[in-house]
XYZ file of C-alpha atoms in Angstrom:
683
model
C -1.936 28.076 -36.019
C -2.472 24.735 -34.278
C -5.445 24.497 -31.960
C -4.707 22.714 -28.685
C -6.985 19.775 -27.980
C -9.154 20.181 -24.909
C -8.718 16.489 -24.139
C -7.430 13.375 -25.854
C -8.378 12.293 -28.483
C -11.009 15.023 -29.114
C -11.962 13.681 -32.536
C -13.102 16.391 -34.976
C -16.862 16.599 -35.399
C -16.592 18.564 -38.614
C -14.082 19.429 -41.311
C -13.406 22.854 -39.784
C -12.184 21.242 -36.580
C -9.990 18.831 -38.532
C -8.269 21.715 -40.284
C -7.864 23.402 -36.883
C -8.812 26.850 -38.167
C -12.343 26.756 -36.769
C -14.352 24.829 -34.286
C -17.746 23.323 -34.995
C -19.538 26.353 -33.609
C -18.284 28.356 -36.542
C -15.836 30.459 -34.523
C -12.875 31.211 -36.764
C -9.395 31.380 -35.252
C -7.771 32.536 -38.459
C -9.416 31.075 -41.550
C -6.968 32.828 -43.854
C -4.191 30.562 -42.542
C -5.595 27.067 -42.435
C -9.362 27.227 -42.044
C -10.505 27.527 -45.665
C -7.353 28.225 -47.590
C -5.984 24.709 -48.041
C -9.169 22.894 -49.143
C -10.314 25.914 -51.168
C -7.112 25.970 -53.221
C -7.260 22.220 -53.586
C -10.763 21.966 -54.993
C -10.333 25.035 -57.205
C -7.302 23.382 -58.775
C -9.136 20.071 -59.077
C -12.119 21.779 -60.744
C -9.873 23.460 -63.287
C -8.112 20.179 -64.011
C -11.415 18.379 -64.590
C -12.676 21.230 -66.796
C -9.714 20.710 -69.119
C -10.384 16.989 -69.245
C -14.146 17.104 -69.827
C -14.450 20.451 -71.692
C -17.064 21.458 -69.155
C -16.934 23.168 -65.797
C -17.087 20.681 -62.960
C -18.139 22.619 -59.851
C -17.093 21.150 -56.496
C -18.698 22.076 -53.190
C -17.870 20.651 -49.751
C -20.540 20.680 -47.074
C -19.922 19.991 -43.425
C -21.852 19.327 -40.254
C -21.584 21.837 -37.459
C -21.926 21.515 -33.687
C -24.071 19.186 -31.631
C -24.879 15.527 -32.031
C -25.819 14.009 -35.350
C -29.500 13.429 -35.860
C -31.838 13.101 -38.818
C -31.356 15.246 -41.913
C -34.455 17.337 -41.268
C -33.204 18.329 -37.802
C -29.767 19.167 -39.175
C -31.339 21.531 -41.702
C -33.751 23.033 -39.205
C -30.863 23.797 -36.839
C -28.827 25.261 -39.667
C -26.045 22.735 -39.084
C -25.424 21.644 -42.678
C -23.283 24.439 -44.084
C -21.048 25.014 -47.041
C -17.408 24.574 -46.077
C -15.948 25.773 -49.383
C -16.671 25.770 -53.113
C -14.591 25.836 -56.272
C -16.425 28.353 -58.501
C -18.501 31.458 -58.070
C -20.677 31.762 -61.157
C -23.784 30.168 -62.600
C -22.892 26.545 -62.220
C -26.155 25.845 -60.543
C -29.508 27.450 -61.048
C -29.394 31.033 -59.948
C -26.325 32.643 -58.431
C -23.909 30.696 -56.289
C -23.947 32.946 -53.265
C -22.935 31.035 -50.145
C -25.733 30.636 -47.637
C -24.285 29.717 -44.241
C -27.583 29.379 -42.448
C -30.872 28.073 -43.785
C -32.780 28.358 -40.538
C -35.305 30.839 -41.895
C -35.843 29.026 -45.188
C -36.119 25.561 -43.585
C -37.878 26.229 -40.300
C -41.338 26.241 -41.803
C -42.044 23.455 -44.269
C -45.332 25.126 -45.362
C -43.773 28.423 -46.275
C -44.015 29.161 -49.985
C -40.648 29.397 -51.660
C -40.986 31.825 -54.516
C -37.504 31.594 -55.895
C -36.028 28.586 -57.741
C -32.544 29.607 -56.658
C -33.395 29.100 -52.998
C -35.223 25.871 -53.785
C -32.160 24.550 -55.604
C -29.789 25.501 -52.778
C -32.149 23.945 -50.237
C -32.297 20.739 -52.267
C -28.513 20.357 -52.397
C -28.218 21.019 -48.666
C -30.962 18.517 -47.920
C -29.094 15.805 -49.789
C -25.805 16.744 -48.114
C -27.553 16.701 -44.713
C -29.026 13.294 -45.492
C -25.563 11.984 -46.357
C -24.061 13.385 -43.151
C -26.831 12.141 -40.891
C -27.130 8.625 -42.257
C -23.531 8.003 -43.310
C -25.095 6.392 -46.367
C -23.204 5.579 -49.526
C -26.270 5.622 -51.763
C -27.801 9.082 -51.728
C -30.133 10.483 -54.355
C -27.735 12.121 -56.796
C -30.472 13.779 -58.866
C -31.734 17.188 -57.788
C -35.366 18.377 -57.784
C -35.445 18.703 -61.558
C -33.174 15.734 -62.303
C -29.704 17.307 -62.612
C -27.019 14.835 -61.493
C -24.082 15.291 -59.070
C -21.634 12.925 -57.436
C -21.458 12.663 -53.625
C -18.362 11.472 -51.721
C -17.936 11.373 -47.951
C -14.904 12.876 -46.209
C -13.827 11.090 -43.035
C -11.292 11.946 -40.355
C -10.483 9.291 -37.739
C -13.234 7.185 -39.301
C -15.797 9.898 -38.560
C -17.816 11.451 -41.374
C -17.018 15.167 -41.129
C -17.932 16.409 -44.604
C -19.396 15.547 -47.987
C -18.010 16.515 -51.370
C -20.656 17.287 -54.010
C -19.152 17.531 -57.489
C -20.316 17.954 -61.080
C -23.595 19.100 -62.571
C -24.684 17.102 -65.561
C -27.597 15.268 -67.150
C -27.716 11.551 -67.699
C -27.680 10.666 -71.381
C -31.262 10.620 -72.707
C -32.759 12.522 -69.720
C -32.519 16.104 -71.047
C -36.177 16.261 -72.177
C -37.375 15.015 -68.786
C -35.163 17.542 -66.958
C -36.569 20.444 -69.038
C -40.122 19.279 -68.334
C -39.416 19.184 -64.587
C -37.883 22.652 -64.771
C -40.926 24.174 -66.485
C -43.275 22.585 -63.948
C -41.278 24.116 -61.076
C -41.188 27.511 -62.746
C -44.973 27.396 -63.106
C -45.428 26.272 -59.519
C -43.219 29.065 -58.234
C -44.635 31.748 -60.544
C -41.284 32.351 -62.191
C -41.239 35.195 -64.721
C -40.867 34.152 -68.371
C -37.525 35.900 -68.885
C -36.055 34.172 -65.824
C -37.590 30.879 -66.908
C -35.905 31.246 -70.289
C -32.567 31.814 -68.575
C -33.022 28.608 -66.552
C -33.898 26.625 -69.661
C -30.840 27.964 -71.441
C -28.677 26.918 -68.482
C -30.070 23.380 -68.512
C -29.533 23.051 -72.253
C -25.868 24.038 -71.757
C -25.197 21.222 -69.304
C -23.316 18.146 -70.587
C -24.912 14.745 -71.044
C -22.853 11.834 -69.730
C -23.314 8.125 -70.202
C -22.542 5.590 -67.470
C -18.870 5.020 -68.497
C -18.044 8.716 -68.209
C -20.065 9.057 -64.993
C -18.145 6.170 -63.404
C -14.847 7.620 -64.572
C -15.755 11.021 -63.149
C -16.899 9.418 -59.876
C -13.462 7.827 -59.485
C -11.725 11.176 -59.986
C -14.027 12.943 -57.532
C -13.406 10.214 -54.961
C -9.659 10.793 -55.370
C -10.159 14.514 -54.755
C -12.274 13.837 -51.669
C -9.623 11.382 -50.444
C -6.917 13.999 -50.846
C -8.913 16.537 -48.800
C -9.503 13.787 -46.252
C -5.768 12.934 -46.032
C -4.746 16.560 -45.516
C -7.442 17.021 -42.861
C -6.360 13.806 -41.099
C -2.705 14.892 -41.127
C -3.609 18.286 -39.736
C -5.640 16.737 -36.935
C -3.006 14.087 -36.149
C -0.311 16.767 -35.826
C -2.409 18.359 -33.118
C -3.064 14.970 -31.517
C 0.663 14.136 -31.491
C 1.386 17.350 -29.584
C -1.142 16.332 -26.919
C 0.293 12.810 -26.698
C 3.888 14.033 -26.396
C 2.869 16.356 -23.596
C 1.226 13.460 -21.748
C 4.211 11.127 -22.219
C 6.444 13.745 -20.620
C 4.067 14.053 -17.697
C 4.066 10.282 -17.108
C 7.868 10.155 -17.318
C 8.150 12.828 -14.629
C 5.706 10.975 -12.395
C 7.682 7.720 -12.627
C 11.081 9.290 -12.041
C 9.891 11.812 -9.503
C 12.434 12.258 -6.711
C 12.987 10.804 -4.283
C 12.517 7.252 -5.511
C 10.563 5.251 -2.877
C 12.778 2.864 -0.897
C 9.982 0.403 -0.122
C 7.396 -1.531 -2.094
C 4.392 0.183 -0.539
C 5.588 3.641 -1.565
C 6.625 2.342 -4.974
C 3.259 0.717 -5.638
C 1.413 3.855 -4.547
C 3.407 5.854 -7.063
C 2.794 3.364 -9.868
C -0.904 3.211 -8.997
C -1.044 6.992 -9.462
C 0.715 6.647 -12.819
C -1.746 3.991 -13.991
C -4.659 6.124 -12.815
C -3.434 9.023 -14.957
C -3.090 6.744 -17.985
C -6.520 5.227 -17.413
C -8.212 8.620 -17.223
C -6.332 10.057 -20.205
C -7.004 7.082 -22.491
C -10.430 6.347 -20.928
C -9.670 2.692 -20.165
C -12.137 0.984 -17.855
C -9.146 -0.525 -16.016
C -5.421 -1.073 -16.356
C -3.257 -3.716 -14.614
C 0.536 -3.838 -14.561
C 2.315 -7.185 -14.045
C 6.043 -7.420 -13.406
C 8.734 -9.930 -12.402
C 10.866 -9.588 -9.273
C 13.676 -11.959 -10.219
C 15.619 -12.621 -13.402
C 13.840 -15.147 -15.624
C 10.609 -15.153 -13.610
C 7.851 -16.495 -15.848
C 4.938 -15.830 -13.498
C 4.382 -12.099 -13.078
C 2.558 -10.659 -10.091
C 0.423 -7.503 -9.973
C 2.638 -4.497 -9.305
C -0.280 -2.044 -9.367
C -3.705 -1.536 -10.926
C -6.289 1.158 -11.517
C -9.997 0.752 -12.118
C -10.860 -2.021 -9.642
C -12.249 -1.186 -6.212
C -10.221 -3.886 -4.451
C -6.926 -3.490 -2.610
C -5.487 -6.736 -3.946
C -6.410 -8.282 -7.278
C -5.874 -12.051 -7.056
C -4.554 -12.491 -10.550
C -1.179 -13.025 -12.237
C 0.261 -13.320 -15.719
C 1.978 -16.548 -16.783
C 4.503 -15.844 -19.537
C 4.743 -19.514 -20.548
C 0.985 -20.115 -20.580
C 0.667 -17.165 -22.949
C 3.133 -18.965 -25.237
C 5.669 -16.140 -25.042
C 9.256 -17.272 -25.391
C 12.335 -15.743 -23.811
C 13.112 -14.195 -27.201
C 9.761 -12.391 -27.553
C 10.119 -8.924 -29.047
C 7.126 -6.530 -29.225
C 6.613 -4.784 -32.572
C 3.573 -2.584 -31.998
C 1.361 -4.493 -34.450
C 1.405 -8.123 -33.334
C -0.083 -7.241 -29.942
C -3.340 -6.044 -31.517
C -4.041 -9.037 -33.739
C -6.984 -11.262 -32.677
C -4.847 -14.426 -32.499
C -2.339 -12.734 -30.198
C -5.119 -11.410 -27.971
C -6.457 -14.961 -27.583
C -2.970 -16.151 -26.566
C -2.813 -13.456 -23.900
C -6.103 -14.670 -22.412
C -4.417 -17.989 -21.641
C -1.689 -16.146 -19.744
C -4.036 -14.394 -17.302
C -4.457 -16.666 -14.271
C -5.685 -16.582 -10.706
C -8.887 -16.375 -8.697
C -9.917 -13.009 -10.199
C -9.059 -13.768 -13.824
C -12.739 -13.416 -14.803
C -12.490 -9.697 -14.017
C -10.039 -9.297 -16.893
C -11.807 -11.501 -19.449
C -13.068 -8.540 -21.470
C -9.681 -6.844 -21.747
C -8.917 -4.814 -24.848
C -5.192 -5.455 -25.300
C -2.305 -7.015 -23.390
C 1.090 -5.466 -24.091
C 4.017 -7.654 -22.915
C 7.605 -6.409 -22.771
C 10.930 -7.582 -21.395
C 14.488 -6.546 -20.693
C 17.254 -8.475 -22.417
C 18.565 -9.521 -18.982
C 15.473 -11.615 -18.279
C 13.088 -9.319 -16.421
C 9.560 -9.315 -17.859
C 6.371 -7.281 -17.624
C 2.901 -6.998 -19.136
C 0.197 -4.340 -19.119
C -3.447 -5.349 -19.511
C -5.763 -2.627 -20.819
C -9.503 -2.727 -20.231
C -12.047 -1.598 -22.844
C -12.122 2.095 -23.711
C -15.147 4.314 -23.376
C -17.166 5.152 -26.478
C -15.361 8.468 -27.029
C -12.178 6.595 -27.985
C -11.752 4.489 -31.119
C -9.348 1.844 -29.793
C -8.688 0.480 -33.273
C -7.332 3.859 -34.388
C -5.264 4.558 -31.307
C -3.486 1.223 -30.789
C -0.199 2.680 -32.036
C -0.263 5.303 -29.290
C -1.423 2.710 -26.734
C 1.592 0.559 -27.577
C 4.063 3.443 -27.406
C 2.616 4.738 -24.144
C 2.310 1.366 -22.393
C 5.562 -0.141 -23.677
C 7.670 2.892 -22.737
C 5.887 3.355 -19.410
C 6.039 -0.377 -18.678
C 9.792 -0.581 -19.220
C 10.349 2.430 -16.973
C 8.204 0.954 -14.213
C 9.841 -2.442 -14.605
C 13.274 -0.822 -14.395
C 12.390 0.861 -11.113
C 10.831 -2.355 -9.805
C 14.029 -4.260 -10.609
C 16.124 -1.556 -8.933
C 13.953 -1.709 -5.829
C 14.211 -5.510 -5.786
C 17.992 -5.355 -6.110
C 18.172 -2.821 -3.281
C 16.108 -5.149 -1.099
C 18.405 -8.032 -1.935
C 21.416 -5.893 -1.089
C 19.912 -5.256 2.340
C 19.641 -9.006 2.809
C 23.280 -9.601 1.880
C 23.890 -9.446 5.620
C 22.098 -12.770 6.019
C 23.895 -14.140 2.960
C 27.258 -13.155 4.439
C 26.310 -14.957 7.633
C 25.483 -18.067 5.648
C 28.787 -17.933 3.778
C 30.801 -17.311 6.913
C 29.033 -20.009 8.853
C 29.605 -22.468 6.043
C 33.351 -21.783 6.232
C 33.434 -22.088 10.008
C 31.347 -25.235 9.989
C 33.544 -26.889 7.372
C 36.717 -26.154 9.316
C 35.195 -27.351 12.570
C 34.077 -30.569 10.902
C 37.630 -31.279 9.730
C 38.943 -30.442 13.179
C 36.519 -32.895 14.814
C 37.493 -35.637 12.349
C 41.160 -35.195 13.239
C 40.359 -35.523 16.921
C 38.474 -38.717 16.143
C 41.436 -40.170 14.198
C 43.788 -39.136 17.021
C 41.693 -40.994 19.543
C 41.451 -44.044 17.299
C 45.204 -44.208 16.652
C 46.044 -44.033 20.331
C 43.938 -47.104 21.005
C 44.472 -49.306 17.974
C 47.922 -48.853 16.467
C 50.360 -51.585 17.640
C 53.856 -52.138 16.443
C 54.221 -48.605 15.179
C 55.658 -45.473 16.721
C 52.286 -43.962 17.377
C 53.934 -41.020 19.107
C 55.322 -39.745 15.780
C 51.897 -40.083 14.220
C 50.336 -38.296 17.147
C 52.842 -35.417 16.891
C 52.006 -35.030 13.248
C 48.295 -35.122 13.905
C 48.675 -32.674 16.771
C 50.380 -30.278 14.394
C 47.523 -30.573 11.875
C 44.989 -30.229 14.630
C 46.617 -27.060 15.897
C 46.766 -25.608 12.400
C 43.098 -26.360 11.813
C 42.151 -24.864 15.136
C 44.121 -21.730 14.296
C 42.418 -21.533 10.889
C 39.005 -21.937 12.482
C 39.709 -19.155 14.982
C 41.006 -16.955 12.179
C 37.775 -17.536 10.256
C 35.779 -16.550 13.319
C 37.784 -13.315 13.673
C 37.102 -12.509 10.005
C 33.401 -13.062 10.616
C 33.387 -10.858 13.718
C 35.123 -8.082 11.801
C 32.892 -8.210 8.710
C 29.608 -9.769 9.856
C 27.437 -9.102 12.860
C 28.152 -12.501 14.390
C 25.644 -12.032 17.234
C 23.035 -12.394 14.462
C 23.626 -16.132 14.869
C 23.091 -17.359 18.362
C 21.189 -20.153 19.956
C 21.465 -22.080 16.704
C 19.250 -19.563 14.816
C 19.563 -16.780 12.279
C 18.403 -13.474 13.715
C 16.780 -11.312 11.016
C 16.123 -7.660 11.801
C 12.394 -7.243 11.249
C 12.745 -3.469 10.935
C 14.897 -3.966 7.837
C 12.357 -6.211 6.095
C 10.508 -4.851 3.058
C 6.957 -5.952 3.823
C 4.364 -5.490 1.077
C 1.311 -7.255 -0.308
C 2.420 -9.933 -2.725
C 0.965 -13.055 -4.315
C 2.055 -16.359 -2.765
C 0.988 -18.118 -5.967
C 3.420 -16.041 -8.025
C 6.299 -16.616 -5.581
C 5.832 -20.389 -5.463
C 5.389 -20.868 -9.210
C 8.515 -18.846 -9.985
C 10.525 -20.800 -7.404
C 9.344 -24.079 -8.952
C 10.252 -22.769 -12.381
C 13.759 -21.938 -11.152
C 14.348 -25.559 -10.020
C 12.826 -27.174 -13.092
C 16.203 -28.071 -14.613
C 17.523 -29.644 -11.384
C 14.365 -31.723 -10.980
C 14.528 -32.868 -14.586
C 18.145 -33.982 -14.121
C 16.959 -36.441 -11.428
C 13.848 -37.398 -13.393
C 11.724 -35.774 -10.668
C 8.332 -34.209 -11.384
C 7.145 -31.206 -9.341
C 3.359 -31.259 -9.123
C 1.663 -28.026 -8.027
C -1.777 -28.488 -6.461
C -4.167 -25.602 -5.665
C -1.301 -23.114 -5.627
C -2.711 -21.026 -8.489
C -5.509 -19.780 -6.225
C -3.394 -18.804 -3.235
C -4.026 -15.239 -2.026
C -1.972 -12.105 -1.737
C -0.559 -11.574 1.759
C 1.866 -9.301 3.580
C 5.430 -10.544 3.172
C 9.009 -9.649 2.360
C 9.121 -11.169 -1.098
C 12.933 -11.406 -1.192
C 13.159 -13.335 2.077
C 10.123 -15.508 1.387
C 11.586 -16.350 -2.017
C 14.699 -17.670 -0.193
C 12.633 -19.705 2.291
C 10.438 -21.358 -0.355
C 13.440 -22.010 -2.603
C 15.263 -23.770 0.255
C 12.336 -26.130 0.857
C 12.057 -26.986 -2.847
C 15.827 -27.443 -3.083
C 15.808 -29.845 -0.111
C 12.902 -31.819 -1.555
C 14.818 -32.351 -4.795
C 18.118 -33.207 -3.082
C 16.659 -35.756 -0.679
C 14.116 -37.353 -3.051
C 14.934 -40.541 -4.891
C 15.265 -40.372 -8.665
C 12.000 -40.757 -10.571
C 9.780 -39.592 -7.719
C 7.170 -36.812 -7.631
C 7.289 -33.790 -5.340
C 3.933 -32.283 -4.439
C 3.476 -28.640 -3.478
C 0.070 -27.707 -2.089
C -1.573 -24.641 -0.614
C -4.705 -24.194 1.450
C -6.314 -21.276 3.252
C -7.619 -22.058 6.704
C -9.064 -19.776 9.369
C -6.818 -16.759 9.354
C -3.837 -18.597 7.869
C -2.444 -20.095 4.692
C -0.686 -23.461 4.959
C 1.829 -24.634 2.345
C 2.937 -28.258 2.004
C 6.166 -29.494 0.414
C 5.723 -33.257 0.033
C 8.573 -35.543 -1.108
C 9.519 -39.237 -1.061
C 13.073 -39.818 0.045
C 15.322 -40.609 3.007
C 12.997 -39.429 5.728
C 13.589 -37.709 9.097
C 13.494 -39.431 12.506
C 11.264 -38.179 15.305
C 14.243 -37.090 17.391
C 15.555 -34.956 14.534
C 12.341 -33.160 13.543
C 13.054 -30.193 15.805
C 16.858 -30.312 15.648
C 17.091 -29.971 11.854
C 16.076 -26.319 12.197
C 19.140 -25.639 14.368
C 22.279 -24.364 12.642
C 24.659 -26.304 14.867
C 22.926 -29.641 14.353
C 24.437 -32.461 12.264
C 22.398 -35.569 11.507
C 23.261 -38.714 13.434
C 22.573 -40.631 10.216
C 25.528 -39.161 8.335
C 26.116 -42.278 6.300
C 22.640 -41.927 4.746
C 23.109 -38.334 3.607
C 26.819 -38.371 2.793
C 26.180 -38.058 -0.964
C 23.809 -35.096 -0.541
C 25.548 -31.762 -1.014
C 24.920 -28.952 1.460
C 25.779 -27.604 4.895
C 22.433 -27.757 6.684
C 21.786 -24.013 6.592
C 18.661 -23.960 4.416
C 16.146 -25.084 7.034
C 17.441 -22.838 9.869
C 17.308 -19.853 7.544
C 13.826 -20.818 6.290
C 12.617 -21.091 9.896
C 14.001 -17.654 10.784
C 12.356 -16.130 7.711
C 8.995 -17.752 8.472
C 9.141 -16.622 12.101
C 9.846 -13.018 11.137
C 6.573 -13.269 9.185
C 4.790 -14.462 12.364
C 4.545 -17.919 10.843
C 5.543 -21.436 11.756
C 7.344 -24.314 10.039
C 7.432 -28.030 10.918
C 7.593 -31.438 9.293
C 6.248 -34.990 9.375
C 8.004 -38.083 8.063
C 6.797 -41.695 7.939
C 7.673 -44.820 6.050
C 4.951 -45.600 3.559
C 4.734 -49.344 4.221
C 5.158 -49.512 8.031
C 4.340 -46.029 9.272
C 7.579 -45.989 11.287
C 9.782 -42.905 11.389
C 13.284 -44.393 11.232
C 15.023 -42.713 8.267
C 15.657 -44.636 5.083
C 14.467 -45.077 1.532
C 10.734 -45.023 0.818
C 9.765 -42.309 3.289
C 7.184 -39.605 2.770
C 8.316 -36.315 4.280
C 6.106 -33.232 4.355
C 7.328 -29.787 5.359
C 4.558 -27.409 6.411
C 4.768 -23.627 6.324
C 1.972 -21.668 8.020
C 1.627 -17.904 7.468
C -0.989 -15.384 8.647
C -3.430 -14.026 6.067
C -2.491 -10.449 6.917
C -2.522 -7.677 4.336
C -1.449 -4.065 4.205
C -4.363 -1.664 3.672
C -3.636 2.065 3.346
C -0.246 1.563 4.975
C -1.572 -0.343 7.998
C -1.361 -4.063 8.738
C -4.840 -5.563 8.735
C -5.264 -9.032 10.184
C -7.486 -11.543 8.466
C -11.041 -11.561 9.778
C -13.244 -14.559 9.042
C -16.624 -13.646 7.539
């Protein structure tokens, strides 16, 4: 019979609970099965083995503590809570008979009551010493009884809790027999023991062996082994019950994560994950739990997906994989994560305005998919009922398995969002094709015009016929491309020189701007390094969480960083800054490069526009779609985007080398609270 745990981990308070046959109130489920049978057989066999070795009976008795909180030994005895769990022999191996006394309340409730029987006094003495051991968890307990007989005491622990004490042997220290007999006679006189009974006690004492220190130490080692064996069996029995409870909980969490239907938006997804984390927090009794996850492949800065335990809607904190010194080849092993050095490394990875709220975390469990997606779960301290040091194996299994499942769903949701935005990507691709063909067509017209005016001495008519043929072919190709676009892409989505993004299809959710920007910078690190460009991030780490479509905003920020790198001179520094102003957050993308003229500052956000300074940007790859798309994305977020550009030495705005250009992106500090959009209110 396996007793079901009322709650996890429900550590046993006594040996009976550990063996699952009884609870600490003494209520037996079926003691014939597991309650007393296993330890009883064990210590009987051990006693017989020791008797053969030492030519003397070596009685073994196990006492346990029952019900209630531990207190001092006197209270334990008065409440009758130090009881005999099992014993190895049933004859005169201690003074008087060896009848089990399960409750000493009557004998111990009145300290002034005269005890007229040495048998009861002896039993009381052994229980007092056992109670003292259990209450104080001491390793040095008086091993001599009231008359000086010696026994060996060994504690029995389950889950590092003292649940029983093994009392073994009854012997006299070498040279102490005369003193023991004298003590015995004094007690007999004090208790008015009859002479015939006194003689029987004296005979019993004389029959006991005398051991010197070497034999006592040898016997102590053997008794400790016996106690350890009882302890191991009790621990295994308890852990089997604990494993059943843990497996049941893991199944419950799995069902919660994969509950149908899967949310198709980030708000619904985060609500579900928050519920999952709340269940884990309550079950394991963590003070808090925070889940960080990436949204793109190879993201190294992980934003908060969900949390439980903090009374704030948005925790301004993130986890930096690189700062925690975790490589792309990191593999969790279930042991490394709980070592002090590793815990210190994880502290360096927790960043953001609210990082101080997580400073006292218990463990951080990072994990990753082989395809580059990463996650981490930060666990707050456990309540006193849970021994975190004992349960770290379960914590790792629970959090690692749960984390990978959550991360998998997060990745799937992110991919679905990106698939919805493929419409805009198709527009970009189609427009690039159309623009390229139109550019060639315009160049041919220019050459045609030039030839008509400047060629002398040649049959320009033949050249013109040839060019006309090419021109017609290019025009046909351009029209064909437009028909393809109309058939496959909603071409009205581009009109008036702008991308038109359907706001109803956007996946708005609360997300950290700091995480988005740092991951975008990380993505362009290699390109910047190739041009010997440094990207310097200023005050971005403290940027808040706001309402945004993280897929679209990722595209907009990436385009601005990409432009800054492309148009900056080699060896320069790009600065990215962030600042919160009244009701808004303003981002700056600051580079030193070719510059933008005043007349172009508005036009560059138009798809149809081509710079009048083509010769200056001829070597820069691209089709001029990044800024129009960024503007459309910012506007769908109720934001604004603009730029300034001035020559550093003169302050003029004619494009050329040595210009400082700053692109500004302004976004509202709105957040989603309980499913509603809440505008920023200055306090």
